[in-house]
Short mmCIF file of C-alpha atoms and ligand atoms in Angstrom, two decimals:
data_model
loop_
_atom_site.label_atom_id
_atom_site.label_comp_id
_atom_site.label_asym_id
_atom_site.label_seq_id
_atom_site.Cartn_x
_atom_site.Cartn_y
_atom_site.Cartn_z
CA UNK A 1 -63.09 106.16 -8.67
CA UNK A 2 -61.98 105.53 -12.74
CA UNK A 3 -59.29 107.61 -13.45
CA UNK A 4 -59.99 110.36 -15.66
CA UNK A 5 -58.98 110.12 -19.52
CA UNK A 6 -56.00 111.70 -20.26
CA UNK A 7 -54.97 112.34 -16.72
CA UNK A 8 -51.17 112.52 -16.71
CA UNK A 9 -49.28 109.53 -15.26
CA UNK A 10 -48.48 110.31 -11.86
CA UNK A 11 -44.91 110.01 -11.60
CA UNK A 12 -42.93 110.13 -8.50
CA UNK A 13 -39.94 111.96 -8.50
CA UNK A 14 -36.48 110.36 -8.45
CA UNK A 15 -35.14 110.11 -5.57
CA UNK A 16 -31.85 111.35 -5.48
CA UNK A 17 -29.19 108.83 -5.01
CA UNK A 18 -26.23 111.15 -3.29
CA UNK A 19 -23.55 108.02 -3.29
CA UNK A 20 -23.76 107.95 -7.04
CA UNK A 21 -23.93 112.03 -7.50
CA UNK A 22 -20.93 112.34 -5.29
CA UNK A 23 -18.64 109.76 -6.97
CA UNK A 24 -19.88 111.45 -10.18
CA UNK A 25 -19.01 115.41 -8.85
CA UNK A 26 -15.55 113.73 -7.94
CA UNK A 27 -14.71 112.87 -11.32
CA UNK A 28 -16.29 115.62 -12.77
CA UNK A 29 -14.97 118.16 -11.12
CA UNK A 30 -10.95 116.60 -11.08
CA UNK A 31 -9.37 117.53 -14.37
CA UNK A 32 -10.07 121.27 -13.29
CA UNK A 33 -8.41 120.46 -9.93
CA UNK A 34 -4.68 121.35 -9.36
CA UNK A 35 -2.99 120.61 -6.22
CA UNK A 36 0.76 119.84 -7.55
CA UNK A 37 1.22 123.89 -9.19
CA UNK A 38 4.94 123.10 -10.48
CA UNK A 39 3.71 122.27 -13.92
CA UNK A 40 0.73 124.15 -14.62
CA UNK A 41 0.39 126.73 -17.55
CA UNK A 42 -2.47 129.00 -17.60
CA UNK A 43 -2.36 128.38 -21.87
CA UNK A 44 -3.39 124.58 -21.60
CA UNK A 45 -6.71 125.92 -19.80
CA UNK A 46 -9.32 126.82 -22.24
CA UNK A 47 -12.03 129.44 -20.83
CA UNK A 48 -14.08 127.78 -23.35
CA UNK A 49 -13.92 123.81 -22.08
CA UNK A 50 -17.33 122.59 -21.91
CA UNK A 51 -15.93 118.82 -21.34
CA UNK A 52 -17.08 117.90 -24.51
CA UNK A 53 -20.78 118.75 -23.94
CA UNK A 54 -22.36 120.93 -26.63
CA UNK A 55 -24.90 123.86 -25.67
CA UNK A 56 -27.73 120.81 -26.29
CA UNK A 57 -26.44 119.58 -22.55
CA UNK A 58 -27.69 123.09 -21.00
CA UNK A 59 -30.67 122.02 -20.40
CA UNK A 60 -29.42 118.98 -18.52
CA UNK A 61 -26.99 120.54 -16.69
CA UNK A 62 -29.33 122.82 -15.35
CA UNK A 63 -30.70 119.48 -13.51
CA UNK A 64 -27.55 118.29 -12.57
CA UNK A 65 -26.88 121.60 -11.07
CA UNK A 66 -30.11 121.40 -9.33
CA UNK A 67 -29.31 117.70 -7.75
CA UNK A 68 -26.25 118.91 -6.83
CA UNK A 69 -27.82 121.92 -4.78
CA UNK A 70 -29.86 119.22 -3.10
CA UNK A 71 -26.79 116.94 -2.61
CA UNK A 72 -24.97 120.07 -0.86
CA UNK A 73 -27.88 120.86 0.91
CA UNK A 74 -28.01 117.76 2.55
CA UNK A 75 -24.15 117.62 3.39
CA UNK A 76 -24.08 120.71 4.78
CA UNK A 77 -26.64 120.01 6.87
CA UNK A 78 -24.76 117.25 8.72
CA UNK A 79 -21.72 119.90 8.65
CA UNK A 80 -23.43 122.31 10.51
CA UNK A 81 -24.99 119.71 13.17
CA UNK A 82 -21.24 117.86 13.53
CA UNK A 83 -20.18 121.71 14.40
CA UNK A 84 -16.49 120.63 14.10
CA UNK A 85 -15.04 121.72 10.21
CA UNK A 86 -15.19 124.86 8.80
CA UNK A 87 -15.06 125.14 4.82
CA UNK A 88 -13.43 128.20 3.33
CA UNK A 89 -14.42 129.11 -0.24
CA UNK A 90 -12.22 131.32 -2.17
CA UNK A 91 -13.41 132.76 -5.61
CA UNK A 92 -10.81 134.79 -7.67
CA UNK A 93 -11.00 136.34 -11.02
CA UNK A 94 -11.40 138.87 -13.56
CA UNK A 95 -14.18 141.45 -13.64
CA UNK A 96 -17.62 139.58 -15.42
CA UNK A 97 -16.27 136.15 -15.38
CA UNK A 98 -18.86 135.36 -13.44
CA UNK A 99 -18.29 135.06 -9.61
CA UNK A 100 -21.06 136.72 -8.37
CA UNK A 101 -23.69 134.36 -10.24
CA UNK A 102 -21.55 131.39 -9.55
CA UNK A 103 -21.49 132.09 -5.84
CA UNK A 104 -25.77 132.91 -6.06
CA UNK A 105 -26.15 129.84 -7.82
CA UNK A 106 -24.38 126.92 -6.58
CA UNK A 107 -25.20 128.39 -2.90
CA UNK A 108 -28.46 128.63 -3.43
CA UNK A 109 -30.28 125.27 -1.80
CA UNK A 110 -27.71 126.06 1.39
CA UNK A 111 -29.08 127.05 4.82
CA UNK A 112 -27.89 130.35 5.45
CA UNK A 113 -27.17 130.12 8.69
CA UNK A 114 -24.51 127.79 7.95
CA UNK A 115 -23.45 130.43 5.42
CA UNK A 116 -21.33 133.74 5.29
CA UNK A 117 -20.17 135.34 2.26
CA UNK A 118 -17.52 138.24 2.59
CA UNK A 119 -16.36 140.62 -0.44
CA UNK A 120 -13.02 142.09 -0.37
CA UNK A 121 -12.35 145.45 -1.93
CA UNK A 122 -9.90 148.16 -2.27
CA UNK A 123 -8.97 147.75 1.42
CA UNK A 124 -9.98 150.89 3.89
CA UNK A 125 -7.33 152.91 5.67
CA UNK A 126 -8.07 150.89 8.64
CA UNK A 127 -7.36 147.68 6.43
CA UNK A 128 -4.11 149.53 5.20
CA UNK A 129 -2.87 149.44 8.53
CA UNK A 130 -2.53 145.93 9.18
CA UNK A 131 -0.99 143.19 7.54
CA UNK A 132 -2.74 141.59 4.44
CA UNK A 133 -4.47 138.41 5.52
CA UNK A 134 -6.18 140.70 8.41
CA UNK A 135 -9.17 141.59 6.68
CA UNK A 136 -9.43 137.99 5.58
CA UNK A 137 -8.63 136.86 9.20
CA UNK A 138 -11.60 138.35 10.38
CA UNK A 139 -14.26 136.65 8.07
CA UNK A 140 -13.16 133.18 8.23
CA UNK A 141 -15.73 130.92 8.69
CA UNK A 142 -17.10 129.03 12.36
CA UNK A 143 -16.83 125.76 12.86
CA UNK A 144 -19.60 124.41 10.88
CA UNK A 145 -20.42 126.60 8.34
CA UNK A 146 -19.24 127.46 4.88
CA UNK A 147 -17.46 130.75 4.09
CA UNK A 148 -17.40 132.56 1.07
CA UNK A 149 -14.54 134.76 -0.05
CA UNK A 150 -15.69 137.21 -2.85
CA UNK A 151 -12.05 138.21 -3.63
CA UNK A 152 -9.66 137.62 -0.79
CA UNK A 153 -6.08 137.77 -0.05
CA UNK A 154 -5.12 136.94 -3.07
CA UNK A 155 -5.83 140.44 -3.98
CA UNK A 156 -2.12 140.83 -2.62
CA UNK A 157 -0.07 138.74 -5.23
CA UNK A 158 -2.56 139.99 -8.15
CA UNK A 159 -3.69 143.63 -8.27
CA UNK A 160 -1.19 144.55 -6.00
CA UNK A 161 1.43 142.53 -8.08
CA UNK A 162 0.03 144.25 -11.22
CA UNK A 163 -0.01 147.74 -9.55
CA UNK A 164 3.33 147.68 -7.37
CA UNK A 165 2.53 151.24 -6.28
CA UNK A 166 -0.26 150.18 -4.17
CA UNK A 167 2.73 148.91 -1.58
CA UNK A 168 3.30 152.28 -1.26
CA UNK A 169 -0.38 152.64 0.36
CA UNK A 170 0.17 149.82 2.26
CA UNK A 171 2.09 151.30 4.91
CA UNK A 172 4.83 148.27 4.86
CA UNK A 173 8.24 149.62 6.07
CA UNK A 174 10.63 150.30 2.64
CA UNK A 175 12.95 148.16 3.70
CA UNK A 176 10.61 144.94 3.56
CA UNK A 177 10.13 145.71 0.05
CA UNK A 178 12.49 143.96 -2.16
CA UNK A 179 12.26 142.25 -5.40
CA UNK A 180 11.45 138.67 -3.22
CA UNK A 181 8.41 140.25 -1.89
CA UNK A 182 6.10 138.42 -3.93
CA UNK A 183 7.85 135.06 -3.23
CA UNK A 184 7.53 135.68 0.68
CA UNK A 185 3.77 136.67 0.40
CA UNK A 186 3.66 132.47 -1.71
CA UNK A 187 5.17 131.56 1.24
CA UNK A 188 3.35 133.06 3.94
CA UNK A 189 -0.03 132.26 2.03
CA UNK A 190 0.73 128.42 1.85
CA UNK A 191 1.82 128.75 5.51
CA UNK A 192 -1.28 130.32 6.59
CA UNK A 193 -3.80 128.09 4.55
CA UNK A 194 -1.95 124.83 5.99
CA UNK A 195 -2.33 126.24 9.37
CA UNK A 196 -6.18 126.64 8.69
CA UNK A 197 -5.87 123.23 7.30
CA UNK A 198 -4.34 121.88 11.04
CA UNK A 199 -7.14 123.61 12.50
CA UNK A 200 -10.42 121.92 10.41
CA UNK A 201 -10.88 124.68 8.02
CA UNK A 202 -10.72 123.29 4.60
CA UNK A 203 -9.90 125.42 2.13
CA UNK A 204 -10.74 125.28 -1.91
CA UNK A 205 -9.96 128.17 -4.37
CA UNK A 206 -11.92 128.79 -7.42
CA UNK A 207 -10.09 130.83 -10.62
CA UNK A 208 -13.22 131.54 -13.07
CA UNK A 209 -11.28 131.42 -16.68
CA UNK A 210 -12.62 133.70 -18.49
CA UNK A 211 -11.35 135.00 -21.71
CA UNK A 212 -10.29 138.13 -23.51
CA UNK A 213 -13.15 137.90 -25.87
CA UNK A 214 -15.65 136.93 -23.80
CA UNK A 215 -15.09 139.21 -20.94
CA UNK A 216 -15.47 142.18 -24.27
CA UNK A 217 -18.76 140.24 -24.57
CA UNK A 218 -19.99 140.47 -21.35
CA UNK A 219 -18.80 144.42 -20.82
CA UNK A 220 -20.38 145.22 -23.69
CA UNK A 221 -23.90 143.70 -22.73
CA UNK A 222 -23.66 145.59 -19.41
CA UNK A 223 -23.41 148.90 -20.78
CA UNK A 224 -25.96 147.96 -23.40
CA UNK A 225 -28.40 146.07 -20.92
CA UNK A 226 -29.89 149.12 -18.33
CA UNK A 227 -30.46 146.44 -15.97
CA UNK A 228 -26.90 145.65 -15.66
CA UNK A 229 -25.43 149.00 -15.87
CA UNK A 230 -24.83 148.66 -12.31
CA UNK A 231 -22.51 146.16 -12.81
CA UNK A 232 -20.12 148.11 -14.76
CA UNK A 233 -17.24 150.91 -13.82
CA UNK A 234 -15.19 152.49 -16.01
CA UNK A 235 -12.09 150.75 -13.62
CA UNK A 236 -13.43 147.49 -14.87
CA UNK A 237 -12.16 148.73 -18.12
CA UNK A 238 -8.73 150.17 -17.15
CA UNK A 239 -7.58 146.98 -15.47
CA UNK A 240 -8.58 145.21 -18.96
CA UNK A 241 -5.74 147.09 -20.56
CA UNK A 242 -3.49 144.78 -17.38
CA UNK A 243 -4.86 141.41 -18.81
CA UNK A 244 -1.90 139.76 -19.64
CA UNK A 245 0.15 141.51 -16.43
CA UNK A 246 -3.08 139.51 -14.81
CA UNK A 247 -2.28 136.47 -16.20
CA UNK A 248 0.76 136.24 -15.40
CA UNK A 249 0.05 136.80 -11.80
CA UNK A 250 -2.54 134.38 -12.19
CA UNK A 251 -0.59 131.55 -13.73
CA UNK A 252 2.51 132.33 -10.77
CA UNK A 253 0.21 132.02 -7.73
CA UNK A 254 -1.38 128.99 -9.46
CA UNK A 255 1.52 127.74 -9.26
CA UNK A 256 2.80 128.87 -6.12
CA UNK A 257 -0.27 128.05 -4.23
CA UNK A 258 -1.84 125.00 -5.20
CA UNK A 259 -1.18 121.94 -2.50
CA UNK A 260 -2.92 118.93 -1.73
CA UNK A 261 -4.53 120.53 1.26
CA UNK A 262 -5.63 123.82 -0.73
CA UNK A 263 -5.69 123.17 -4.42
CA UNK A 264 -6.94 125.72 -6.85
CA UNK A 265 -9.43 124.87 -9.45
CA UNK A 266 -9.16 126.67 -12.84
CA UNK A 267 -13.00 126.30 -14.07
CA UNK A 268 -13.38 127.48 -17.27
CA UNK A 269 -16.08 130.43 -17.34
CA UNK A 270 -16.69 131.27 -20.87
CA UNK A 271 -20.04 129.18 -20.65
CA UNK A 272 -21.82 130.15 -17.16
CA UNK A 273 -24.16 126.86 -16.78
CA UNK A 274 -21.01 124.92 -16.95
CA UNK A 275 -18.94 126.72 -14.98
CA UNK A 276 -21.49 126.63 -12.30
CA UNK A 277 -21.61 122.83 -12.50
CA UNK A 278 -17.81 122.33 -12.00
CA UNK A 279 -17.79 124.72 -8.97
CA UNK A 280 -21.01 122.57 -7.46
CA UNK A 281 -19.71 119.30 -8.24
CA UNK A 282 -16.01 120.97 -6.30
CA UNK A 283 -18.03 121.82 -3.32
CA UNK A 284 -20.10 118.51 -3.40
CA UNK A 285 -16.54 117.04 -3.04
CA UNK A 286 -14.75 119.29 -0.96
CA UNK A 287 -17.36 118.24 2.06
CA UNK A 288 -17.57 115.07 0.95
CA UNK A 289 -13.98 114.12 1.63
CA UNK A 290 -14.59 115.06 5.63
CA UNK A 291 -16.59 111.87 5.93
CA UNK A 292 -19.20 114.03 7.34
CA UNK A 293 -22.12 112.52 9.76
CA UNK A 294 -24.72 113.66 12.17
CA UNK A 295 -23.22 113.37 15.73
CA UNK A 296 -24.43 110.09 17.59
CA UNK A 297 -26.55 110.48 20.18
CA UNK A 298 -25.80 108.33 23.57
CA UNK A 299 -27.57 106.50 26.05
CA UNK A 300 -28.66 109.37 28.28
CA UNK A 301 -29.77 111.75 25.25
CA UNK A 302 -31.51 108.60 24.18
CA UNK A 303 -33.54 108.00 27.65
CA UNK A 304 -33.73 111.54 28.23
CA UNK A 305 -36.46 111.81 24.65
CA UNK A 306 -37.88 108.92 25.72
CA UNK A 307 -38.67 110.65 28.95
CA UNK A 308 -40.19 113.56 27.41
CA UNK A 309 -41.99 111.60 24.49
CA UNK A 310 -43.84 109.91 27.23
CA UNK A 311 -44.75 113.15 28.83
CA UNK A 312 -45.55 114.81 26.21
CA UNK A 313 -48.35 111.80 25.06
CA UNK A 314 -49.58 111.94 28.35
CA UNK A 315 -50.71 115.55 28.05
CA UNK A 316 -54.37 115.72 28.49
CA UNK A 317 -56.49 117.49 26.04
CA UNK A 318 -54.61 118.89 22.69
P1 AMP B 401 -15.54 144.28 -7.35
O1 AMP B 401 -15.31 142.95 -6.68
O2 AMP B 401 -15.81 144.17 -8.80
O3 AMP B 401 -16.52 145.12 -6.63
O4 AMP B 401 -14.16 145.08 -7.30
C1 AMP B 401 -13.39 145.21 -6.18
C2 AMP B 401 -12.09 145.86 -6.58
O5 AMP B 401 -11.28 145.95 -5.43
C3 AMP B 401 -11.33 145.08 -7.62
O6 AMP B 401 -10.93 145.91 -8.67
C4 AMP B 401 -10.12 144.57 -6.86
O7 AMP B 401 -8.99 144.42 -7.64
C5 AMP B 401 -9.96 145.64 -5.80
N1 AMP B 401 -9.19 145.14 -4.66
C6 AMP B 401 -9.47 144.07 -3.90
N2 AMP B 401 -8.47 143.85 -2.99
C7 AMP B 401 -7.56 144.81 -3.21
C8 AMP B 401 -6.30 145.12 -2.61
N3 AMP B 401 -5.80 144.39 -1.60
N4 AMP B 401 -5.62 146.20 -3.08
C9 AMP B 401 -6.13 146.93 -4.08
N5 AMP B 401 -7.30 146.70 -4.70
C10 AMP B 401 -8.02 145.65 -4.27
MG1 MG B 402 -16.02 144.82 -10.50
#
């Protein structure tokens, strides 16, 4: 049959070559990375880094986010079937900068049974009355799945750091409570993460940069927007007035905190399309570096379909 005139060229859709999308998320993704702390300052990291790509790449990058959601797809697939790592996500920052979307987005193509998100708030009473990574404890991820941390213990060397009287709530004995307190909780949090690290959880950390101005920006549009009213409490505003106690938090457990095994990455979140790219192209290399595979199937698992491919064809009727 002629083709009709004007018919659009069929055209088959790329086929997504992963090998070449992970080196690129690798490289992409790196000069965010910090896994050596001792000489990072939270002033050489601009909220507003775009890595050179103008708003003209948005478009783009909305495809490179979306190859990237297939590319994670696909490796956590094989992380879930392996059933032997467990991948712990941990998102931190400011109020609008963006964690929420980031966390929708770039977890969007994933299977969500190889998913669990957890949020971390003002901790309960019950909370209160156990030691700080508790809470956490409880949530971290199985064996073959991704967790998400919405917050996390971090909460404990940042609000609390910023708000000392929240100790107080906190039901630790007076005496632990010294001026080295923060430096112990450094300690104990690299301690824990590198035991989760001797165990097959792999942790990442995600700080979403987000400035002064922009966070103004983005309040402002939520009290103006009724759909996004929701999003907004008058707190949200108080702990503004705390931004550069916040920072300064922020820059010390950056510093404290970041290790080979765990490193933070400070992904600049003035521009949400590209913050959501570094974040992807993180993740895309966080599971890459397990060297992930399905598990191989023997000899007997191998006879054993054979066995019931046979049977199954020799079914009579339908
Ligand atoms: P959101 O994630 O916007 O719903 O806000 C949760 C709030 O809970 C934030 O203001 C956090 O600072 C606060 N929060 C989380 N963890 C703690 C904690 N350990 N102590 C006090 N406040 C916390
Ligand atoms: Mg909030």
């Amino acid at each position: 049959m002629a083709k009709p005139k004007n018919a659009p060229e069929k055209t088959r859709p790329a086929k997504l070559d992963l090998a070449d999308l992970i080196k690129r998320a690798r490289k992409f993704s790196r000069p965010y990375r910090v896994d050596n702390g001792k000489k990072f300052r939270l002033k050489d990291a601009d909220p507003r880094d775009t890595a050179g790509l103008g708003s003209e790449a948005k478009p783009q990058s909305k495809e490179a986010l979306q190859n990237g959601i297939k590319a994670l797809a696909s490796l956590q697939d094989k992380l879930y079937a392996q059933d032997r790592w467990g991948v712990l996500l941990i998102f931190q920052a400011m109020d609008a900068a963006g964690k929420d979307g980031a966390i929708k987005h770039v977890m969007s193509g994933v299977n969500p049974q190889g998913c669990q998100v957890a949020s971390f708030k003002a901790p309960s009473s019950e909370e209160l009355d156990h030691d700080f990574l508790w809470r956490c404890n409880k949530h971290l991820p199985e064996r073959g799945r991704i967790g998400i941390f919405n917050r996390s213990y971090y909460e404990d060397v940042l609000v609390v750091k910023v708000h000392p009287e929240f100790l107080g709530a906190a039901k630790i004995p007076r005496e632990l409570i010294g001026k080295d307190i923060w430096e112990k909780r450094y300690r104990d949090i690299r301690s824990y993460e590198r035991y989760l690290a001797n165990n097959g959880v792999i942790v990442r950390k995600f700080f979403l940069n987000v400035s002064h101005a922009e966070q103004k920006r983005r309040f402002l549009e939520r009290i103006e927007n009724p759909d996004k009213n929701w999003k907004f409490s008058a707190s949200d505003a108080k702990e503004r007035a705390y931004w550069k106690d916040y920072m300064k938090a922020y820059e010390e457990l950056i510093r404290e905190t970041s290790t080979e095994d765990s490193p933070w990455y400070v992904v600049p979140a003035d521009n949400k399309w590209f913050t959501r790219v570094v974040v992807a192209a993180a993740v895309i290399d966080a599971l890459d570096s397990l060297g992930l595979h399905y598990p191989e199937v023997g000899a007997d698992k191998l006879r054993e379909l054979a066995a019931v491919k046979k049977a199954l064809l020799a079914e009579k009727g339908k």
